Short mmCIF file of C-alpha atoms and ligand atoms in Angstrom, two decimals:
data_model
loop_
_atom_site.label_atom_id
_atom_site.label_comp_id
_atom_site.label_asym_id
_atom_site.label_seq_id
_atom_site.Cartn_x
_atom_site.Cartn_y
_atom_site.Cartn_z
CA UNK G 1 79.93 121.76 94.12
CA UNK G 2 82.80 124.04 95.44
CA UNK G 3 82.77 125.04 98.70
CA UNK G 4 86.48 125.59 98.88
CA UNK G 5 88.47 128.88 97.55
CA UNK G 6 92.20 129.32 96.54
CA UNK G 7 93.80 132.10 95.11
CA UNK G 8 90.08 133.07 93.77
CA UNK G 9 90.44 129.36 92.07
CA UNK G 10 86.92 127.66 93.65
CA UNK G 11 87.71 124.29 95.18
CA UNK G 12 86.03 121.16 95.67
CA UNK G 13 85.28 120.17 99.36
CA UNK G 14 83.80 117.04 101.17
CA UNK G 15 80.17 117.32 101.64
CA UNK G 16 80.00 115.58 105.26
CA UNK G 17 82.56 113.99 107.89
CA UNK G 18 81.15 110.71 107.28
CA UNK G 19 81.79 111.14 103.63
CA UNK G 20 85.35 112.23 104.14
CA UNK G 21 86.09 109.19 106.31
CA UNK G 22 84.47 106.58 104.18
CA UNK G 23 86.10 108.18 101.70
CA UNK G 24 89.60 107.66 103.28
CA UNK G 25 89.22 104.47 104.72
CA UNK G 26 88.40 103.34 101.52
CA UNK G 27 91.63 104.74 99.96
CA UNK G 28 93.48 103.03 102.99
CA UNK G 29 91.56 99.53 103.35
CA UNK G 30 93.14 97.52 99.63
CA UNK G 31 95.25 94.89 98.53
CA UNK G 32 97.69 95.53 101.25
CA UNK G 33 94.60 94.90 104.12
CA UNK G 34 93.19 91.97 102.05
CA UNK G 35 96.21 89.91 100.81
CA UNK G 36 99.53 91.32 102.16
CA UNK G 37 98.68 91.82 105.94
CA UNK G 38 97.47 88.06 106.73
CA UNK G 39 100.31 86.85 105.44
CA UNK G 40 102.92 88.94 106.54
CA UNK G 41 101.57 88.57 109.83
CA UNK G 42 101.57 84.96 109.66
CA UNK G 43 105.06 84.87 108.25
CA UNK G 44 106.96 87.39 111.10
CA UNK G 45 105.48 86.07 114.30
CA UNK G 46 101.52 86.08 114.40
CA UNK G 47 100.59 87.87 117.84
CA UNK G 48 104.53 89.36 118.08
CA UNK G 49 103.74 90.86 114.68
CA UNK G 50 100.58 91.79 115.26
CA UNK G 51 101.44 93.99 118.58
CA UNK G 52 104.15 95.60 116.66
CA UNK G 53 101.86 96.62 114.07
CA UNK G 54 99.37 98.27 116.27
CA UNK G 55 102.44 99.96 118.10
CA UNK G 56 104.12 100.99 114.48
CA UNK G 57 100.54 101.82 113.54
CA UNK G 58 99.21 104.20 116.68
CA UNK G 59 102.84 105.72 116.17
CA UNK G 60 104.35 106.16 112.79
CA UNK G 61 101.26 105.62 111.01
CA UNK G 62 99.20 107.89 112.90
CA UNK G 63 101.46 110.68 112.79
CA UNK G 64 102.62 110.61 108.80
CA UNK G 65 98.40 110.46 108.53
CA UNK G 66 97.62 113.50 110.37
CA UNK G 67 101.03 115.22 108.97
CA UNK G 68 99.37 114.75 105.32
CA UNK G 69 96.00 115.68 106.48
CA UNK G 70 97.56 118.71 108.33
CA UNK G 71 99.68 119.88 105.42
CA UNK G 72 96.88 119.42 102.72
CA UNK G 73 94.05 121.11 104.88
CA UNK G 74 96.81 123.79 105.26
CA UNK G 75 97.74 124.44 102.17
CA UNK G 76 94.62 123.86 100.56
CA UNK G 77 95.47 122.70 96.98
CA UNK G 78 96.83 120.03 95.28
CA UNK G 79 100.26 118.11 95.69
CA UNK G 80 102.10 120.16 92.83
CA UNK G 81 100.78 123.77 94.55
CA UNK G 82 100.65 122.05 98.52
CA UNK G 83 104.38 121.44 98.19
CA UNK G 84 105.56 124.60 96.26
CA UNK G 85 109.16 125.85 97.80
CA UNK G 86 110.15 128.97 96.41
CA UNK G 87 109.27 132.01 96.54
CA UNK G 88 109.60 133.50 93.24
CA UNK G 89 110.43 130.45 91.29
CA UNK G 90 108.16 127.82 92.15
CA UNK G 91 109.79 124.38 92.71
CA UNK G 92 108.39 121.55 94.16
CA UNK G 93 110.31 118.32 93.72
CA UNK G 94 108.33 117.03 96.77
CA UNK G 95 105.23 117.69 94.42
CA UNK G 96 106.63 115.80 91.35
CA UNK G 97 107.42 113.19 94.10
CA UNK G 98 104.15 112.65 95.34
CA UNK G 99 103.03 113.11 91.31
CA UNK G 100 105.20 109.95 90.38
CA UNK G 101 105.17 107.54 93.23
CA UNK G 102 100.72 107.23 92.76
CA UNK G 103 101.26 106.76 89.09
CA UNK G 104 103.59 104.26 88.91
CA UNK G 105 101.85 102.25 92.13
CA UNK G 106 98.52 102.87 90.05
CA UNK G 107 100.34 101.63 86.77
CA UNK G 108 100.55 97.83 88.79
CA UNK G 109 97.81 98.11 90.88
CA UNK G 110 95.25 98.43 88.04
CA UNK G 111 96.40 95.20 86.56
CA UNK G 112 95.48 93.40 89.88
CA UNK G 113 92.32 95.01 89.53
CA UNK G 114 92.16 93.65 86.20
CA UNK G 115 92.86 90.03 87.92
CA UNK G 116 90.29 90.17 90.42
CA UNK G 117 87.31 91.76 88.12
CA UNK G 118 88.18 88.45 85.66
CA UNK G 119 87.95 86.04 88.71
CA UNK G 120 84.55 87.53 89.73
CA UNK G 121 83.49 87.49 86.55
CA UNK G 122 84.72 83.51 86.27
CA UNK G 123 83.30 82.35 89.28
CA UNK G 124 79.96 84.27 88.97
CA UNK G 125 79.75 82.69 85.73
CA UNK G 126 79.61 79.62 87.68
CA UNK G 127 83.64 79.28 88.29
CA UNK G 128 84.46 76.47 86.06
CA UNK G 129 87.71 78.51 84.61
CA UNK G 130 89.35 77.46 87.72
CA UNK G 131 87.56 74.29 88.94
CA UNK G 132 87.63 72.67 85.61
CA UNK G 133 91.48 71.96 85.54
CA UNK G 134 92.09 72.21 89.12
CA UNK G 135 95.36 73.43 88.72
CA UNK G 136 95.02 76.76 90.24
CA UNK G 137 98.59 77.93 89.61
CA UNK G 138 98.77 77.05 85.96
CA UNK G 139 94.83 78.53 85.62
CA UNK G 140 96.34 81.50 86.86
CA UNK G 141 99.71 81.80 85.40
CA UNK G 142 97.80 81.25 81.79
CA UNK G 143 95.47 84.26 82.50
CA UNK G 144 98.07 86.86 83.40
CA UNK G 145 100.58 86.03 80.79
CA UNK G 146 97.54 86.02 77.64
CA UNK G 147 98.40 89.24 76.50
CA UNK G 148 94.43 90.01 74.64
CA UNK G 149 92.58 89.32 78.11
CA UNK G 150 95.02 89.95 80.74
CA UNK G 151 94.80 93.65 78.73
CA UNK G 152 90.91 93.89 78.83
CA UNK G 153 90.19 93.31 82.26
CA UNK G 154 92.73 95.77 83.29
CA UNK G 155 90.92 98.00 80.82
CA UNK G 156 87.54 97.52 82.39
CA UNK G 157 89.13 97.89 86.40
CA UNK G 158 90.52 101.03 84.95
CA UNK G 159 87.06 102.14 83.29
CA UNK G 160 85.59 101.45 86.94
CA UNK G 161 87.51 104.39 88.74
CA UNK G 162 87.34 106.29 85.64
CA UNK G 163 83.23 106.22 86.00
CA UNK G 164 83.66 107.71 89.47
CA UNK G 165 86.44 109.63 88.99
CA UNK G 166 84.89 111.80 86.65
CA UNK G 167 82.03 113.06 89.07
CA UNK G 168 84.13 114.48 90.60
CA UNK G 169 84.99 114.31 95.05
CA UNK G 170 81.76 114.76 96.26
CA UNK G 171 79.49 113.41 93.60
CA UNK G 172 82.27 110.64 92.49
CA UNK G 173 84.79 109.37 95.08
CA UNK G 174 82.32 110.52 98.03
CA UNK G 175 79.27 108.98 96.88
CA UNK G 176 80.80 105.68 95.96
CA UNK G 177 82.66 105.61 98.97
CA UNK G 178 79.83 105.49 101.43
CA UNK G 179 78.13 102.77 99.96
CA UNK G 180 81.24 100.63 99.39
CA UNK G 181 82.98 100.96 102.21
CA UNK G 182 79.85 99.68 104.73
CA UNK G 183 79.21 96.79 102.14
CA UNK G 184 82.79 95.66 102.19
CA UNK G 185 82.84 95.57 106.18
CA UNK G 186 79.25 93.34 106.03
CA UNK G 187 80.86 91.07 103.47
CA UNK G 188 84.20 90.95 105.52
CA UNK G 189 82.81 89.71 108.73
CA UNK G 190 79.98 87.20 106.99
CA UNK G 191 83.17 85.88 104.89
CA UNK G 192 84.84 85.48 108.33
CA UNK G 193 82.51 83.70 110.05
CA UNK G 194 82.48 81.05 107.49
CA UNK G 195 85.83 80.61 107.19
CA UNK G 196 86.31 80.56 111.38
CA UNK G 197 83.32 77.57 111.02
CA UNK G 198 84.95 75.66 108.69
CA UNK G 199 87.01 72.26 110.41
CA UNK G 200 90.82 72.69 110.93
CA UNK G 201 90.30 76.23 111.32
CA UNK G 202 91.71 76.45 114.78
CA UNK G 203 95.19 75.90 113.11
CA UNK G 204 94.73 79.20 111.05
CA UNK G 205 94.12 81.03 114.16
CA UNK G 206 96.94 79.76 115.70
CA UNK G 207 99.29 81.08 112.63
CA UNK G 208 97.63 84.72 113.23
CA UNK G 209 97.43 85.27 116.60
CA UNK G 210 99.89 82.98 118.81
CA UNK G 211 103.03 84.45 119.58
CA UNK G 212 105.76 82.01 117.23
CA UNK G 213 108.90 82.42 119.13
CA UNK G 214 110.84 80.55 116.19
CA UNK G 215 109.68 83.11 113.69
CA UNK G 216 111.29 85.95 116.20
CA UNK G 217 114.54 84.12 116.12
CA UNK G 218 114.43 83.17 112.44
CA UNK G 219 114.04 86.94 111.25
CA UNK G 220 115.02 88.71 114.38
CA UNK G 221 113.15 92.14 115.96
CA UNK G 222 114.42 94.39 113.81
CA UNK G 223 112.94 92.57 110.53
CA UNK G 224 109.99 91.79 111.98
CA UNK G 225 109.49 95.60 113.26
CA UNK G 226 110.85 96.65 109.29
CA UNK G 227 108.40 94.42 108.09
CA UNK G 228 105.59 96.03 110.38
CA UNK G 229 106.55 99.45 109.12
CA UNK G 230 106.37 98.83 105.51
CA UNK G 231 103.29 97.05 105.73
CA UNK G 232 101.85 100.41 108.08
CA UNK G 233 103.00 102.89 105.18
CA UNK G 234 101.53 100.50 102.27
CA UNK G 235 98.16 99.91 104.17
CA UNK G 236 97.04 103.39 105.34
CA UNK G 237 98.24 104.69 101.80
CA UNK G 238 100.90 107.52 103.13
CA UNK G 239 104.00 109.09 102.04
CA UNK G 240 102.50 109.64 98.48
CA UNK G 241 100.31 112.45 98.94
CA UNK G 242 97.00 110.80 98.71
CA UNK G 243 96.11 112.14 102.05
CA UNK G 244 97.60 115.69 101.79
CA UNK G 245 95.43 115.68 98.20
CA UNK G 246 92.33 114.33 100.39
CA UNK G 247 93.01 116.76 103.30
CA UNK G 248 93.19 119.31 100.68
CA UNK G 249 89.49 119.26 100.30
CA UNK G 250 88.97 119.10 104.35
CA UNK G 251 86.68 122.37 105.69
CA UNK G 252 88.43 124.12 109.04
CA UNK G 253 85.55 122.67 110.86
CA UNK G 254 86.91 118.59 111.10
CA UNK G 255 89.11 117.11 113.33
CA UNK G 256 91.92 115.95 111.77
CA UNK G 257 93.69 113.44 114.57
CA UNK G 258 90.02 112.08 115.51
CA UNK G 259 89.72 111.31 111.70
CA UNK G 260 93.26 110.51 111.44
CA UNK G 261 92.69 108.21 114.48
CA UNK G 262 89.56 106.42 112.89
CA UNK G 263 91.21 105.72 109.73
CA UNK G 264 94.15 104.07 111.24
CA UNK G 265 91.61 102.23 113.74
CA UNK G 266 89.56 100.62 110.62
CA UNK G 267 92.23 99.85 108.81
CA UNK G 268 93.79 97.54 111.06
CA UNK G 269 90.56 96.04 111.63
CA UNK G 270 90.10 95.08 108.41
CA UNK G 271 93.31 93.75 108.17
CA UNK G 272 92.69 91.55 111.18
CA UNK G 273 89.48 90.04 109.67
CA UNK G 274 91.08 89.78 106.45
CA UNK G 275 93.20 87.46 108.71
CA UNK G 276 90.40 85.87 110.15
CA UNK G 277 88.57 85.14 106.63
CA UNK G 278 91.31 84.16 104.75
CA UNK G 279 94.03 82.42 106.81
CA UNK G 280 91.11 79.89 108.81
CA UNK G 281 89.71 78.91 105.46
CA UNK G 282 93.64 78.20 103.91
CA UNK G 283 94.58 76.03 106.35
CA UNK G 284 91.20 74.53 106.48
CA UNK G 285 91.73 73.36 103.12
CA UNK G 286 95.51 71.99 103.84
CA UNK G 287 97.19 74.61 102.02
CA UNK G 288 100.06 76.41 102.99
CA UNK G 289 99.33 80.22 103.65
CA UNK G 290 101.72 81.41 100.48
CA UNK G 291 102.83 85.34 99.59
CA UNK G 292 100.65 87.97 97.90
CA UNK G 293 98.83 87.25 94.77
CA UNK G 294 99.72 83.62 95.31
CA UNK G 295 97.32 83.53 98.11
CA UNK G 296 94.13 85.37 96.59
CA UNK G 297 94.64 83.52 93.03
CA UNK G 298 95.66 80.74 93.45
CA UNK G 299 95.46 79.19 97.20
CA UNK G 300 91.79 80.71 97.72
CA UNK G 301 90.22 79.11 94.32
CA UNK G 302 91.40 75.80 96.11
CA UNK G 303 89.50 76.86 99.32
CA UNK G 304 86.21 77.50 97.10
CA UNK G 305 86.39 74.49 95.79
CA UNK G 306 86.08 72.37 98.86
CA UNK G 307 83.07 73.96 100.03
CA UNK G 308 81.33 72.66 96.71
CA UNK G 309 78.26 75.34 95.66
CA UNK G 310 78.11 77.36 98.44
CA UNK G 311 81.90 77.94 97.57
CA UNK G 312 81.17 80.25 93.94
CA UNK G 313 78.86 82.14 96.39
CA UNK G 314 81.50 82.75 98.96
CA UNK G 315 84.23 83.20 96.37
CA UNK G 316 81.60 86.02 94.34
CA UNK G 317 81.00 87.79 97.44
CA UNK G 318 85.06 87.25 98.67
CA UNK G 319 85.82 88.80 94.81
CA UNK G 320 83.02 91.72 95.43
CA UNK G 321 85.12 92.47 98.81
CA UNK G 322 88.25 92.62 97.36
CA UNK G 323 87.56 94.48 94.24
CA UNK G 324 85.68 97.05 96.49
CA UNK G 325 88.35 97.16 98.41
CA UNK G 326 90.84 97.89 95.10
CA UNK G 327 88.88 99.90 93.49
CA UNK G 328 88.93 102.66 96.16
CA UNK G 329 92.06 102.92 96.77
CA UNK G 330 92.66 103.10 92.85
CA UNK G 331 90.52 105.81 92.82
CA UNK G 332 91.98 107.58 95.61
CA UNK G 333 95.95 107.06 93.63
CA UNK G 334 94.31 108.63 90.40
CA UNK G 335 92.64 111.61 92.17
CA UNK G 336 96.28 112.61 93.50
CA UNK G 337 97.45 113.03 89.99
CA UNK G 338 93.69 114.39 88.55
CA UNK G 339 93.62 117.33 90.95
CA UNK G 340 97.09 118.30 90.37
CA UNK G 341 96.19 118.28 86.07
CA UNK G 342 92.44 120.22 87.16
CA UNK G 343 94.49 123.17 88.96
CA UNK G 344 97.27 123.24 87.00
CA UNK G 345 95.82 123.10 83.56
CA UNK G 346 92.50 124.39 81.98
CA UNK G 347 91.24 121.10 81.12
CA UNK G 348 88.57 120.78 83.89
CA UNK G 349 87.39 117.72 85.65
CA UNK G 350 86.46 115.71 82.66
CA UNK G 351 89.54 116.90 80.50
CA UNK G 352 92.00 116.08 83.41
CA UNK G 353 89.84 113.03 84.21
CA UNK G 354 90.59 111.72 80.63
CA UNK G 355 94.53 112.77 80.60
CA UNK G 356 95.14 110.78 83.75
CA UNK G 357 93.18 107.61 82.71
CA UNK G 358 94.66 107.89 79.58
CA UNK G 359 98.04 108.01 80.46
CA UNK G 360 97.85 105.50 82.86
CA UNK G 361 95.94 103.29 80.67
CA UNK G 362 98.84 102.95 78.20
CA UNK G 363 101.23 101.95 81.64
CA UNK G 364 98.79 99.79 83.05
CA UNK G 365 98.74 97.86 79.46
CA UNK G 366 102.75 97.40 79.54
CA UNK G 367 102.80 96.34 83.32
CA UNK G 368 99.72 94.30 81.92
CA UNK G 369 102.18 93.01 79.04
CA UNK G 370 105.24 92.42 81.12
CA UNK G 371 103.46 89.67 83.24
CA UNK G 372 103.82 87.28 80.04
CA UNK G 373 106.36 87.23 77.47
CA UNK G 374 105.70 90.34 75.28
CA UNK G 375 107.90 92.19 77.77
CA UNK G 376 110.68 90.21 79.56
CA UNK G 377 110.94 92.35 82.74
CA UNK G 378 108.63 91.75 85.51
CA UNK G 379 107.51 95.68 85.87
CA UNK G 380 105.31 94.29 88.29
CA UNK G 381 107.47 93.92 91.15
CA UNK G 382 109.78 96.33 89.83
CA UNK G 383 107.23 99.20 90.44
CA UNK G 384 106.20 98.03 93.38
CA UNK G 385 110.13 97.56 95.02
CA UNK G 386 110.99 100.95 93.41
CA UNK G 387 107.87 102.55 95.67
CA UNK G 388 107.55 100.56 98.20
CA UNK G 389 111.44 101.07 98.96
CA UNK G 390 112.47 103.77 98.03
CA UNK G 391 110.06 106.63 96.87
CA UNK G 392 107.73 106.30 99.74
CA UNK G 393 110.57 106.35 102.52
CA UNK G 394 112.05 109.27 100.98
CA UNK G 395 109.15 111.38 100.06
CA UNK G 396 107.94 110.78 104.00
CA UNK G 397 111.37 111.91 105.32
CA UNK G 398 110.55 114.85 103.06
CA UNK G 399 107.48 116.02 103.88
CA UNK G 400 108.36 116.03 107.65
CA UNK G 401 111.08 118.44 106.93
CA UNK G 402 108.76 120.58 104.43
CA UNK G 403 105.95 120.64 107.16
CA UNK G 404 108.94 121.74 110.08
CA UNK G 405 110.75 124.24 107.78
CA UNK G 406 107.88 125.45 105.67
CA UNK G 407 104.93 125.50 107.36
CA UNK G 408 106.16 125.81 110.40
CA UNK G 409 105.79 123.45 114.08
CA UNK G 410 103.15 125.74 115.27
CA UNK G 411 101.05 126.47 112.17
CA UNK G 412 101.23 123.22 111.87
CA UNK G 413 99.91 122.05 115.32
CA UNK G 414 97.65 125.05 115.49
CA UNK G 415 96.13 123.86 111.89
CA UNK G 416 95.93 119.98 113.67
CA UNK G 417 93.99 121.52 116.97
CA UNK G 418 91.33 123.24 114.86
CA UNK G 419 87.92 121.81 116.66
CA UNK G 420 89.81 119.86 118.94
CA UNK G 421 88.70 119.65 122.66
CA UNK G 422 91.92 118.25 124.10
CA UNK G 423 95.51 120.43 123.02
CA UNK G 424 97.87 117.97 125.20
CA UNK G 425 98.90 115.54 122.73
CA UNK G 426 100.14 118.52 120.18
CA UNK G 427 104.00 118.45 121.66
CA UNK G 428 103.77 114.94 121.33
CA UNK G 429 103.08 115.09 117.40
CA UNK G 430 105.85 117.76 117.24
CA UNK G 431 108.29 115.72 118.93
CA UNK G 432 107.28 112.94 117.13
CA UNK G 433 107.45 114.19 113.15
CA UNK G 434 110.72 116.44 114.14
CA UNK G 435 112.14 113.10 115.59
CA UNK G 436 110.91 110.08 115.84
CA UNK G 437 109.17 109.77 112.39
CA UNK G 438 112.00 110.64 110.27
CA UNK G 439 114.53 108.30 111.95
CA UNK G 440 111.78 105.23 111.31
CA UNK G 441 111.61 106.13 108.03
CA UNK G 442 115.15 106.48 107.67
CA UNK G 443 115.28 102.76 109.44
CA UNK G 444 112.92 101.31 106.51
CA UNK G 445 114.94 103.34 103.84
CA UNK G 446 118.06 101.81 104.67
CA UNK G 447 116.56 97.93 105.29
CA UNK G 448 114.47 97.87 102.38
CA UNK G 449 118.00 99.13 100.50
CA UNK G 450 119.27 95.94 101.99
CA UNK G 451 117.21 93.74 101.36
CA UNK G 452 116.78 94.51 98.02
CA UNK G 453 120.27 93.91 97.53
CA UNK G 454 120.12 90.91 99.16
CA UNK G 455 122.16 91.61 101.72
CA UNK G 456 121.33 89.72 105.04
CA UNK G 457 120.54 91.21 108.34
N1 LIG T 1 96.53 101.43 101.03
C1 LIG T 1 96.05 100.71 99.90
C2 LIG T 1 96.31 99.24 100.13
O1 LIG T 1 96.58 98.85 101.26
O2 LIG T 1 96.21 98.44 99.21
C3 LIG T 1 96.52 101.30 98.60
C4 LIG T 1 97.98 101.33 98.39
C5 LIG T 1 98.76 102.37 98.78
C6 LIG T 1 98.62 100.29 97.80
C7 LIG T 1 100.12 102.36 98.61
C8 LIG T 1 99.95 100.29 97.57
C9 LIG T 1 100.71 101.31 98.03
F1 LIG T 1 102.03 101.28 97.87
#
């Protein structure tokens, strides 16, 4: 159903605000709430961390959010057309930007969605892939490196988002959205509980949310706060044009910083009980909170298996969360480069639908690949340094100048007051993307530069 229109081209639009927000959140709330923010936060400081974050979040976050939303809603197409420079001769490297950095983040994150559909599948199969061995590590290391099945379940994650993807935003991504999101919150907090019940929890909860003065000293403030602003950017999905795409199909009548607001707001909650579900239960189990896929895969099995039967049904329903909470924001990476190929080409939703997947299939396969020894390179974590570093630090700093030079400061704040009650706060957001935003960015830029040389701070 199009209810939007651009140059006479009809547009899709979001059918409700609820819709739209689910919708969002669900691009927003993935790996980086479930696995990267507990132990991160952990890592840099518990409760110092965590007040950073919501500081880093309110500010930075909050006002790259509503700069996408503001600049999609504005321009009312997708990235390639939203970020068009020229008059005459149309050039928009910001575009191919915001066309690259989603594919190649989608080209790893896929394969992880590969990795969790295979351990839901394991362990609702009554999890004896990991329990039988109990060597977690080598149960996992074996799966991702076996070229044949490593391949398939990316191939079946991928299929997922390609099911919804092809309905389109309203009958696809909005649908799905609605229901998924809710579940994924119900699951959360149940999966919290029982992990907050479970003896030597207290420990957990001390790791998360008591100030560790050593941890300040060990990395200093201006790591920790680095680390807080990479982890804002990676968890509410900006700086890649996934929210100027969504924005894109906002009508005039929604509030973009009340949405922008809630968005930011659920995020970090579920980031907090991903904390309390996961970190509890690790420690519980007397195992050290370790990074990233180590934790989910490997430390987590270990946590199932102490709790005997009623662990397969906490790790199915831990595995449903999670892959929920992938598979959305997969979707939402994909539709960034699907409704650039719809407007640009004549291939229509299903034609552009099938290019994308395509495509991506074949990249997901070699990331897939490179994880074992068919190729040597870990593309992996060479994706995800390449984006995480570099293109989504430099494509923010970009858009802030595109939205001050090209739109324009008071287009831009008159297109974020649209339905709004309360005007005060719009200097603020001016001063804020004309200043304040781009010099934080600039401040990750140049750290994450550093430390990916190695160079010590
Ligand atoms: N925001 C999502 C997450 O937290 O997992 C999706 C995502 C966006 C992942 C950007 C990675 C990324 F670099």
């Amino acid at each position: 159903m199009a209810d939007l229109v651009n140059n006479g081209q009809k547009r899709s639009a979001w059918s409700s605000k609820f819709g739209f927000l689910m919708a969002a959140v669900g691009s927003a709330v993935g790996l980086g709430n479930i696995w990267r923010f507990p132990y991160i936060a952990g890592q840099y400081g518990g409760a110092i961390f965590l007040i950073i974050y919501i500081i880093v979040v309110a500010v930075l976050g909050f006002s790259m959010l509503t700069l996408e939303l503001v600049i999609g809603r504005n321009r009312n197409a997708n990235v390639l057309d939203a970020f068009e420079m020229g008059k005459k001769k149309k050039i928009t490297p910001i575009g191919w930007l915001c066309i690259f950095t989603p594919f190649l983040i989608v080209s790893y994150y896929n394969v992880i969605g590969g990795w969790i559909v295979k351990y839901l599948v394991g362990y609702i199969g009554g999890g004896g892939f990991v329990n039988d061995t109990g060597d977690y590590s080598a149960v996992f290391g074996n799966f991702i490196s076996d070229p044949v099945w490593s391949s398939v379940f990316t191939v079946i994650f991928i299929a997922l988002c390609a099911v919804v993807l092809i309905f389109g935003v309203q009958k696809g991504i909005e649908k799905v959205s609605k229901v998924l999101m809710p579940a994924l919150f119900f699951i959360l907090v149940f999966v919290a509980i029982v992990s907050l019940t479970m003896d030597g929890a207290l420990e957990g909860l001390k790791y998360l949310f008591v100030p560790n003065f050593e941890s300040m000293e060990e990395y200093g403030i201006l790591n920790i706060l680095n680390a807080a602003m990479g982890q804002a950017f990676f968890s509410l999905s900006v700086g890649m044009g996934i929210a100027v795409t969504y924005g894109s199909y906002l009508k005039k009548d929604q509030n973009i910083p009340k949405s922008a607001a809630i968005i930011c707001g659920f995020d970090t909650l579920v980031a907090v009980f991903a904390g309390l579900a996961i970190i509890p239960a690790v420690f519980s189990a007397g195992i050290a909170p370790t990074e990233g896929t180590g934790l989910v895969f490997v430390a987590l099995p270990a946590v199932f298996k102490t709790l005997g039967g009623f662990g397969i049904v906490i790790a199915v329903l831990f595995f449903v969360l999670i892959l929920f909470a992938a598979w959305t924001s997969a979707i939402s990476l994909l539709e960034v480069l699907i409704a650039a190929v719809e407007e640009k080409t004549k291939l229509g939703r299903k034609g552009s639908t099938a290019l994308v997947v395509g495509v991506v299939f074949v990249t997901s396969i070699i990331v897939s690949l490179s994880q074992g020894d068919v190729i040597p390179t870990d593309l992996l974590t060479l994706f995800d340094n390449i984006t995480n570093k570099i293109l989504l630090p430099v494509t923010g700093i970009l858009m802030c100048i595109f939205l001050a030079a090209k739109i324009g400061m008071q287009n831009a704040k008159d297109e974020l007051l649209l339905n709004c009650k309360s005007r005060k706060w719009a200097d603020v957001w001016g001063f804020l993307i004309k200043f304040v935003t781009p010099i934080l960015i600039a401040f990750i830029f140049v750290m994450g530069i550093l430390s990916w040389a190695g160079v010590a701070i």
